PDB file of N, CA, C and O in Angstrom:
ATOM      1  N   MET A 671      98.099  97.182  99.274  1.00 90.00           N
ATOM      2  CA  MET A 671      97.481  97.598  98.841  1.00 90.00           C
ATOM      3  C   MET A 671      97.634  98.541  98.221  1.00 90.00           C
ATOM      4  O   MET A 671      98.934  98.809  97.531  1.00 90.00           O
ATOM      5  N   GLU A 672      96.068  99.644  97.894  1.00 92.00           N
ATOM      6  CA  GLU A 672      96.526 100.170  96.261  1.00 92.00           C
ATOM      7  C   GLU A 672      97.429 101.613  96.447  1.00 92.00           C
ATOM      8  O   GLU A 672      97.578 101.894  97.738  1.00 92.00           O
ATOM      9  N   LYS A 673      97.524 101.977  95.749  1.00 94.00           N
ATOM     10  CA  LYS A 673      98.632 103.508  95.700  1.00 94.00           C
ATOM     11  C   LYS A 673      97.432 104.375  96.328  1.00 94.00           C
ATOM     12  O   LYS A 673      98.216 105.377  97.162  1.00 94.00           O
ATOM     13  N   THR A 674      96.203 104.607  96.001  1.00 95.00           N
ATOM     14  CA  THR A 674      95.356 105.786  96.741  1.00 95.00           C
ATOM     15  C   THR A 674      95.461 105.394  98.340  1.00 95.00           C
ATOM     16  O   THR A 674      95.471 106.437  99.140  1.00 95.00           O
ATOM     17  N   GLU A 675      95.526 104.156  98.437  1.00 95.00           N
ATOM     18  CA  GLU A 675      95.627 103.539 100.277  1.00 95.00           C
ATOM     19  C   GLU A 675      96.690 104.302 100.885  1.00 95.00           C
ATOM     20  O   GLU A 675      96.676 104.657 101.826  1.00 95.00           O
ATOM     21  N   ILE A 676      98.067 103.843 100.164  1.00 96.00           N
ATOM     22  CA  ILE A 676      99.235 104.105 100.213  1.00 96.00           C
ATOM     23  C   ILE A 676      99.143 105.555 100.768  1.00 96.00           C
ATOM     24  O   ILE A 676     100.056 105.721 101.916  1.00 96.00           O
ATOM     25  N   GLU A 677      98.810 106.205  99.722  1.00 97.00           N
ATOM     26  CA  GLU A 677      99.139 108.007  99.573  1.00 97.00           C
ATOM     27  C   GLU A 677      98.226 107.962 100.856  1.00 97.00           C
ATOM     28  O   GLU A 677      99.184 109.334 101.716  1.00 97.00           O
ATOM     29  N   ARG A 678      97.181 108.098 101.044  1.00 97.00           N
ATOM     30  CA  ARG A 678      96.263 108.384 102.225  1.00 97.00           C
ATOM     31  C   ARG A 678      97.090 108.140 103.597  1.00 97.00           C
ATOM     32  O   ARG A 678      97.111 109.047 104.598  1.00 97.00           O
ATOM     33  N   VAL A 679      97.143 107.268 103.874  1.00 97.00           N
ATOM     34  CA  VAL A 679      97.948 106.338 105.094  1.00 97.00           C
ATOM     35  C   VAL A 679      99.504 107.518 105.327  1.00 97.00           C
ATOM     36  O   VAL A 679      99.628 107.955 106.027  1.00 97.00           O
ATOM     37  N   GLN A 680      99.943 107.418 103.834  1.00 98.00           N
ATOM     38  CA  GLN A 680     101.289 108.244 104.295  1.00 98.00           C
ATOM     39  C   GLN A 680     101.060 110.062 104.633  1.00 98.00           C
ATOM     40  O   GLN A 680     101.993 110.200 105.600  1.00 98.00           O
ATOM     41  N   ARG A 681     100.223 110.651 103.945  1.00 98.00           N
ATOM     42  CA  ARG A 681      99.832 111.387 104.511  1.00 98.00           C
ATOM     43  C   ARG A 681      99.226 112.000 105.732  1.00 98.00           C
ATOM     44  O   ARG A 681      99.601 112.989 106.391  1.00 98.00           O
ATOM     45  N   TYR A 682      98.879 110.647 106.358  1.00 97.00           N
ATOM     46  CA  TYR A 682      98.090 110.548 107.778  1.00 97.00           C
ATOM     47  C   TYR A 682      99.077 110.601 108.581  1.00 97.00           C
ATOM     48  O   TYR A 682      98.949 111.577 109.729  1.00 97.00           O
ATOM     49  N   LEU A 683     100.189 109.983 108.244  1.00 98.00           N
ATOM     50  CA  LEU A 683     101.333 109.366 109.298  1.00 98.00           C
ATOM     51  C   LEU A 683     102.347 110.609 109.262  1.00 98.00           C
ATOM     52  O   LEU A 683     103.028 111.701 110.603  1.00 98.00           O
ATOM     53  N   ARG A 684     102.527 111.532 108.099  1.00 98.00           N
ATOM     54  CA  ARG A 684     103.279 112.719 107.901  1.00 98.00           C
ATOM     55  C   ARG A 684     102.442 114.002 108.938  1.00 98.00           C
ATOM     56  O   ARG A 684     103.365 114.203 109.407  1.00 98.00           O
ATOM     57  N   THR A 685     101.157 113.886 108.818  1.00 98.00           N
ATOM     58  CA  THR A 685     100.562 114.897 109.163  1.00 98.00           C
ATOM     59  C   THR A 685     100.746 114.700 111.420  1.00 98.00           C
ATOM     60  O   THR A 685     100.919 115.503 111.681  1.00 98.00           O
ATOM     61  N   LEU A 686     100.353 113.328 111.734  1.00 97.00           N
ATOM     62  CA  LEU A 686     100.185 113.225 112.899  1.00 97.00           C
ATOM     63  C   LEU A 686     101.529 113.335 113.458  1.00 97.00           C
ATOM     64  O   LEU A 686     101.682 113.844 114.652  1.00 97.00           O
ATOM     65  N   PHE A 687     102.679 112.980 112.571  1.00 96.00           N
ATOM     66  CA  PHE A 687     104.215 113.098 113.683  1.00 96.00           C
ATOM     67  C   PHE A 687     104.740 114.365 113.240  1.00 96.00           C
ATOM     68  O   PHE A 687     105.974 114.446 113.450  1.00 96.00           O
ATOM     69  N   GLY A 688     104.180 115.077 111.731  1.00 98.00           N
ATOM     70  CA  GLY A 688     104.953 116.361 111.753  1.00 98.00           C
ATOM     71  C   GLY A 688     106.013 116.264 111.301  1.00 98.00           C
ATOM     72  O   GLY A 688     107.529 116.986 111.263  1.00 98.00           O
ATOM     73  N   ASN A 689     106.223 115.202 110.326  1.00 98.00           N
ATOM     74  CA  ASN A 689     107.147 114.295 109.736  1.00 98.00           C
ATOM     75  C   ASN A 689     107.287 114.199 108.287  1.00 98.00           C
ATOM     76  O   ASN A 689     106.706 113.149 108.167  1.00 98.00           O
ATOM     77  N   PRO A 690     107.710 114.572 107.506  1.00 98.00           N
ATOM     78  CA  PRO A 690     107.463 114.853 105.791  1.00 98.00           C
ATOM     79  C   PRO A 690     108.444 113.869 105.574  1.00 98.00           C
ATOM     80  O   PRO A 690     108.475 113.587 104.086  1.00 98.00           O
ATOM     81  N   GLN A 691     109.263 113.378 106.095  1.00 98.00           N
ATOM     82  CA  GLN A 691     110.055 112.426 105.929  1.00 98.00           C
ATOM     83  C   GLN A 691     109.490 110.786 106.016  1.00 98.00           C
ATOM     84  O   GLN A 691     110.664 109.955 105.479  1.00 98.00           O
ATOM     85  N   ILE A 692     108.456 110.721 106.350  1.00 98.00           N
ATOM     86  CA  ILE A 692     107.827 109.737 106.359  1.00 98.00           C
ATOM     87  C   ILE A 692     107.384 109.106 105.268  1.00 98.00           C
ATOM     88  O   ILE A 692     106.701 109.708 104.672  1.00 98.00           O
ATOM     89  N   LYS A 693     107.702 108.021 104.926  1.00 98.00           N
ATOM     90  CA  LYS A 693     107.326 107.382 103.321  1.00 98.00           C
ATOM     91  C   LYS A 693     106.995 105.787 103.647  1.00 98.00           C
ATOM     92  O   LYS A 693     107.470 104.911 104.234  1.00 98.00           O
ATOM     93  N   VAL A 694     106.014 105.569 102.726  1.00 98.00           N
ATOM     94  CA  VAL A 694     105.142 104.231 102.845  1.00 98.00           C
ATOM     95  C   VAL A 694     105.132 104.014 101.264  1.00 98.00           C
ATOM     96  O   VAL A 694     105.043 104.657 100.895  1.00 98.00           O
ATOM     97  N   THR A 695     105.609 102.556 101.420  1.00 97.00           N
ATOM     98  CA  THR A 695     106.054 102.144  99.924  1.00 97.00           C
ATOM     99  C   THR A 695     105.475 100.423 100.232  1.00 97.00           C
ATOM    100  O   THR A 695     105.260  99.595 101.260  1.00 97.00           O
ATOM    101  N   PRO A 696     104.987 100.047  98.698  1.00 95.00           N
ATOM    102  CA  PRO A 696     104.078  98.791  98.647  1.00 95.00           C
ATOM    103  C   PRO A 696     105.327  97.812  98.622  1.00 95.00           C
ATOM    104  O   PRO A 696     106.818  97.930  98.538  1.00 95.00           O
ATOM    105  N   ARG A 697     105.203  96.800  99.533  1.00 93.00           N
ATOM    106  CA  ARG A 697     105.735  95.555  99.740  1.00 93.00           C
ATOM    107  C   ARG A 697     105.613  94.659  98.291  1.00 93.00           C
ATOM    108  O   ARG A 697     104.781  94.785  97.963  1.00 93.00           O
ATOM    109  N   HIS A 698     106.779  94.394  97.876  1.00 89.00           N
ATOM    110  CA  HIS A 698     106.773  93.076  96.651  1.00 89.00           C
ATOM    111  C   HIS A 698     105.952  91.966  97.270  1.00 89.00           C
ATOM    112  O   HIS A 698     106.623  91.593  98.068  1.00 89.00           O
ATOM    113  N   LYS A 699     104.843  91.953  96.347  1.00 88.00           N
ATOM    114  CA  LYS A 699     103.915  90.114  96.407  1.00 88.00           C
ATOM    115  C   LYS A 699     103.782  90.271  97.768  1.00 88.00           C
ATOM    116  O   LYS A 699     103.072  89.075  97.842  1.00 88.00           O
ATOM    117  N   LYS A 700     103.214  91.066  98.442  1.00 88.00           N
ATOM    118  CA  LYS A 700     102.337  91.013  99.277  1.00 88.00           C
ATOM    119  C   LYS A 700     101.222  92.156  99.234  1.00 88.00           C
ATOM    120  O   LYS A 700     101.645  93.401  99.247  1.00 88.00           O
ATOM    121  N   LYS A 701      99.800  92.500  99.374  1.00 88.00           N
ATOM    122  CA  LYS A 701      98.943  93.103  98.570  1.00 88.00           C
ATOM    123  C   LYS A 701      98.343  93.566  99.859  1.00 88.00           C
ATOM    124  O   LYS A 701      97.787  94.637 100.001  1.00 88.00           O
ATOM    125  N   ASP A 702      98.701  92.982 100.928  1.00 90.00           N
ATOM    126  CA  ASP A 702      97.693  93.576 102.213  1.00 90.00           C
ATOM    127  C   ASP A 702      98.732  94.250 103.210  1.00 90.00           C
ATOM    128  O   ASP A 702      98.441  94.382 104.199  1.00 90.00           O
ATOM    129  N   SER A 703      99.949  94.894 102.831  1.00 95.00           N
ATOM    130  CA  SER A 703     100.817  95.433 103.949  1.00 95.00           C
ATOM    131  C   SER A 703     101.987  95.974 102.687  1.00 95.00           C
ATOM    132  O   SER A 703     102.175  96.346 101.690  1.00 95.00           O
ATOM    133  N   ALA A 704     102.771  97.400 103.638  1.00 97.00           N
ATOM    134  CA  ALA A 704     103.531  98.291 103.309  1.00 97.00           C
ATOM    135  C   ALA A 704     104.517  97.906 104.045  1.00 97.00           C
ATOM    136  O   ALA A 704     104.154  98.192 105.024  1.00 97.00           O
ATOM    137  N   GLU A 705     105.502  98.823 103.680  1.00 97.00           N
ATOM    138  CA  GLU A 705     106.803  99.292 104.653  1.00 97.00           C
ATOM    139  C   GLU A 705     106.721 100.700 104.853  1.00 97.00           C
ATOM    140  O   GLU A 705     106.340 101.669 103.455  1.00 97.00           O
ATOM    141  N   VAL A 706     107.404 101.334 106.188  1.00 98.00           N
ATOM    142  CA  VAL A 706     107.156 102.404 106.721  1.00 98.00           C
ATOM    143  C   VAL A 706     108.511 102.419 106.394  1.00 98.00           C
ATOM    144  O   VAL A 706     109.735 101.928 107.240  1.00 98.00           O
ATOM    145  N   TYR A 707     108.936 103.753 106.216  1.00 98.00           N
ATOM    146  CA  TYR A 707     110.472 104.502 106.510  1.00 98.00           C
ATOM    147  C   TYR A 707     110.691 106.040 106.872  1.00 98.00           C
ATOM    148  O   TYR A 707     109.350 106.427 106.199  1.00 98.00           O
ATOM    149  N   LEU A 708     111.254 105.878 107.449  1.00 97.00           N
ATOM    150  CA  LEU A 708     111.640 107.267 108.270  1.00 97.00           C
ATOM    151  C   LEU A 708     113.342 107.818 107.251  1.00 97.00           C
ATOM    152  O   LEU A 708     114.250 107.295 107.626  1.00 97.00           O
ATOM    153  N   GLY A 709     113.034 108.577 106.188  1.00 96.00           N
ATOM    154  CA  GLY A 709     114.009 108.894 105.703  1.00 96.00           C
ATOM    155  C   GLY A 709     114.138 108.036 104.797  1.00 96.00           C
ATOM    156  O   GLY A 709     113.798 107.422 103.976  1.00 96.00           O
ATOM    157  N   GLU A 710     115.805 106.968 104.606  1.00 96.00           N
ATOM    158  CA  GLU A 710     115.939 105.926 104.210  1.00 96.00           C
ATOM    159  C   GLU A 710     115.751 104.472 104.854  1.00 96.00           C
ATOM    160  O   GLU A 710     116.092 103.399 104.500  1.00 96.00           O
ATOM    161  N   GLU A 711     115.764 105.041 106.498  1.00 95.00           N
ATOM    162  CA  GLU A 711     115.666 103.804 107.323  1.00 95.00           C
ATOM    163  C   GLU A 711     114.145 103.148 107.595  1.00 95.00           C
ATOM    164  O   GLU A 711     112.967 103.889 107.494  1.00 95.00           O
ATOM    165  N   PHE A 712     113.922 101.749 107.514  1.00 95.00           N
ATOM    166  CA  PHE A 712     113.293 101.046 107.303  1.00 95.00           C
ATOM    167  C   PHE A 712     112.842 100.980 108.767  1.00 95.00           C
ATOM    168  O   PHE A 712     113.452 100.790 109.726  1.00 95.00           O
ATOM    169  N   ILE A 713     111.469 101.453 109.485  1.00 96.00           N
ATOM    170  CA  ILE A 713     110.745 101.661 110.806  1.00 96.00           C
ATOM    171  C   ILE A 713     109.898 100.494 111.015  1.00 96.00           C
ATOM    172  O   ILE A 713     109.406 100.070 112.369  1.00 96.00           O
ATOM    173  N   GLY A 714     109.453 100.132 110.014  1.00 97.00           N
ATOM    174  CA  GLY A 714     107.749  99.078 110.254  1.00 97.00           C
ATOM    175  C   GLY A 714     107.395  98.656 109.072  1.00 97.00           C
ATOM    176  O   GLY A 714     107.393  99.380 107.863  1.00 97.00           O
ATOM    177  N   VAL A 715     106.188  97.739 109.654  1.00 97.00           N
ATOM    178  CA  VAL A 715     105.106  97.415 108.143  1.00 97.00           C
ATOM    179  C   VAL A 715     104.040  97.729 109.171  1.00 97.00           C
ATOM    180  O   VAL A 715     103.625  97.916 109.800  1.00 97.00           O
ATOM    181  N   LEU A 716     103.402  98.280 107.909  1.00 97.00           N
ATOM    182  CA  LEU A 716     101.897  98.885 107.398  1.00 97.00           C
ATOM    183  C   LEU A 716     100.809  97.720 107.393  1.00 97.00           C
ATOM    184  O   LEU A 716     101.133  97.355 106.241  1.00 97.00           O
ATOM    185  N   PHE A 717      99.960  96.894 108.089  1.00 96.00           N
ATOM    186  CA  PHE A 717      99.119  96.046 107.846  1.00 96.00           C
ATOM    187  C   PHE A 717      97.695  96.628 107.395  1.00 96.00           C
ATOM    188  O   PHE A 717      97.127  97.578 108.049  1.00 96.00           O
ATOM    189  N   LYS A 718      96.922  96.155 106.127  1.00 94.00           N
ATOM    190  CA  LYS A 718      95.436  96.638 105.822  1.00 94.00           C
ATOM    191  C   LYS A 718      94.542  95.282 106.743  1.00 94.00           C
ATOM    192  O   LYS A 718      94.982  94.304 106.205  1.00 94.00           O
ATOM    193  N   ASP A 719      93.859  95.659 107.756  1.00 93.00           N
ATOM    194  CA  ASP A 719      92.837  94.835 108.075  1.00 93.00           C
ATOM    195  C   ASP A 719      91.587  95.042 107.990  1.00 93.00           C
ATOM    196  O   ASP A 719      91.117  96.233 108.108  1.00 93.00           O
ATOM    197  N   GLU A 720      90.644  93.853 107.018  1.00 92.00           N
ATOM    198  CA  GLU A 720      89.531  94.093 106.629  1.00 92.00           C
ATOM    199  C   GLU A 720      88.855  93.423 107.385  1.00 92.00           C
ATOM    200  O   GLU A 720      88.451  92.321 106.745  1.00 92.00           O
ATOM    201  N   GLU A 721      88.084  93.470 108.374  1.00 89.00           N
ATOM    202  CA  GLU A 721      87.161  92.777 109.092  1.00 89.00           C
ATOM    203  C   GLU A 721      86.474  93.374 109.691  1.00 89.00           C
ATOM    204  O   GLU A 721      85.719  94.189 110.102  1.00 89.00           O
ATOM    205  N   ASP A 722      84.807  92.301 109.748  1.00 86.00           N
ATOM    206  CA  ASP A 722      83.990  92.685 109.949  1.00 86.00           C
ATOM    207  C   ASP A 722      83.292  93.761 109.353  1.00 86.00           C
ATOM    208  O   ASP A 722      82.547  94.475 109.887  1.00 86.00           O
ATOM    209  N   ASP A 723      83.613  94.021 107.842  1.00 89.00           N
ATOM    210  CA  ASP A 723      83.137  95.203 107.194  1.00 89.00           C
ATOM    211  C   ASP A 723      83.500  96.446 107.590  1.00 89.00           C
ATOM    212  O   ASP A 723      83.147  97.175 107.449  1.00 89.00           O
ATOM    213  N   GLU A 724      84.902  96.779 108.206  1.00 94.00           N
ATOM    214  CA  GLU A 724      85.329  97.626 109.006  1.00 94.00           C
ATOM    215  C   GLU A 724      86.668  97.403 108.349  1.00 94.00           C
ATOM    216  O   GLU A 724      87.481  96.875 108.423  1.00 94.00           O
ATOM    217  N   LEU A 725      87.004  98.745 108.012  1.00 94.00           N
ATOM    218  CA  LEU A 725      88.713  98.906 107.511  1.00 94.00           C
ATOM    219  C   LEU A 725      89.639  99.549 107.944  1.00 94.00           C
ATOM    220  O   LEU A 725      89.396 100.870 108.698  1.00 94.00           O
ATOM    221  N   SER A 726      90.696  98.717 108.816  1.00 95.00           N
ATOM    222  CA  SER A 726      92.045  99.782 109.645  1.00 95.00           C
ATOM    223  C   SER A 726      93.038  99.324 108.977  1.00 95.00           C
ATOM    224  O   SER A 726      93.219  98.568 108.541  1.00 95.00           O
ATOM    225  N   TYR A 727      94.104  99.973 109.309  1.00 96.00           N
ATOM    226  CA  TYR A 727      95.872 100.061 108.587  1.00 96.00           C
ATOM    227  C   TYR A 727      96.548  99.682 110.432  1.00 96.00           C
ATOM    228  O   TYR A 727      96.138 100.470 110.988  1.00 96.00           O
ATOM    229  N   ASN A 728      97.220  99.087 110.632  1.00 96.00           N
ATOM    230  CA  ASN A 728      97.995  98.514 112.096  1.00 96.00           C
ATOM    231  C   ASN A 728      99.172  98.755 111.359  1.00 96.00           C
ATOM    232  O   ASN A 728     100.048  97.982 110.523  1.00 96.00           O
ATOM    233  N   PHE A 729      99.762  99.508 112.324  1.00 96.00           N
ATOM    234  CA  PHE A 729     101.311  99.853 111.917  1.00 96.00           C
ATOM    235  C   PHE A 729     101.985  99.125 113.184  1.00 96.00           C
ATOM    236  O   PHE A 729     102.139  98.986 114.375  1.00 96.00           O
ATOM    237  N   GLN A 730     103.259  98.579 112.893  1.00 97.00           N
ATOM    238  CA  GLN A 730     104.167  97.781 113.377  1.00 97.00           C
ATOM    239  C   GLN A 730     105.386  98.043 113.388  1.00 97.00           C
ATOM    240  O   GLN A 730     105.942  97.817 112.462  1.00 97.00           O
ATOM    241  N   MET A 731     105.893  97.880 114.593  1.00 96.00           N
ATOM    242  CA  MET A 731     107.008  98.900 114.771  1.00 96.00           C
ATOM    243  C   MET A 731     107.919  98.057 115.747  1.00 96.00           C
ATOM    244  O   MET A 731     107.597  98.075 116.811  1.00 96.00           O
ATOM    245  N   ALA A 732     109.175  97.304 115.272  1.00 93.00           N
ATOM    246  CA  ALA A 732     109.916  96.474 116.549  1.00 93.00           C
ATOM    247  C   ALA A 732     110.958  97.236 117.012  1.00 93.00           C
ATOM    248  O   ALA A 732     112.013  98.186 116.035  1.00 93.00           O
ATOM    249  N   ILE A 733     111.370  97.433 118.487  1.00 93.00           N
ATOM    250  CA  ILE A 733     112.760  98.381 119.062  1.00 93.00           C
ATOM    251  C   ILE A 733     113.658  97.470 119.273  1.00 93.00           C
ATOM    252  O   ILE A 733     113.188  96.894 120.025  1.00 93.00           O
ATOM    253  N   LEU A 734     114.635  97.626 118.895  1.00 90.00           N
ATOM    254  CA  LEU A 734     115.441  96.747 119.132  1.00 90.00           C
ATOM    255  C   LEU A 734     116.133  97.195 120.784  1.00 90.00           C
ATOM    256  O   LEU A 734     116.481  98.104 120.898  1.00 90.00           O
ATOM    257  N   ASP A 735     116.681  96.508 121.547  1.00 94.00           N
ATOM    258  CA  ASP A 735     117.475  97.004 122.844  1.00 94.00           C
ATOM    259  C   ASP A 735     118.764  97.546 122.387  1.00 94.00           C
ATOM    260  O   ASP A 735     119.088  98.961 123.004  1.00 94.00           O
ATOM    261  N   SER A 736     119.025  97.109 121.658  1.00 92.00           N
ATOM    262  CA  SER A 736     120.378  98.123 121.433  1.00 92.00           C
ATOM    263  C   SER A 736     120.439  99.201 120.714  1.00 92.00           C
ATOM    264  O   SER A 736     121.205 100.104 120.856  1.00 92.00           O
ATOM    265  N   ASP A 737     119.343  99.671 120.206  1.00 87.00           N
ATOM    266  CA  ASP A 737     118.396 100.885 119.647  1.00 87.00           C
ATOM    267  C   ASP A 737     118.524 101.876 120.594  1.00 87.00           C
ATOM    268  O   ASP A 737     118.283 102.896 120.212  1.00 87.00           O
ATOM    269  N   LEU A 738     118.510 101.563 121.644  1.00 92.00           N
ATOM    270  CA  LEU A 738     117.866 102.607 123.426  1.00 92.00           C
ATOM    271  C   LEU A 738     118.876 103.079 123.783  1.00 92.00           C
ATOM    272  O   LEU A 738     118.614 103.812 124.276  1.00 92.00           O
ATOM    273  N   GLU A 739     120.020 102.457 123.319  1.00 84.00           N
ATOM    274  CA  GLU A 739     122.103 102.827 123.969  1.00 84.00           C
ATOM    275  C   GLU A 739     122.210 104.065 123.400  1.00 84.00           C
ATOM    276  O   GLU A 739     121.905 104.447 122.269  1.00 84.00           O
TER     277      GLU A 739
END
């Protein structure tokens, strides 16, 4: 993902969730995705999807059962 894309999505997520600690960073050797952090904690992966001449970004977050306790 390009730097400008990452900045746009990061700004959107910060506004949507009202949390300036959300940080989106590029992944090493992966051009179609980025990592999402809340402060210093990794929370998920953001994938760029270019299909049928439409662009979207998909955020994937795993929640472990042990995290729910």
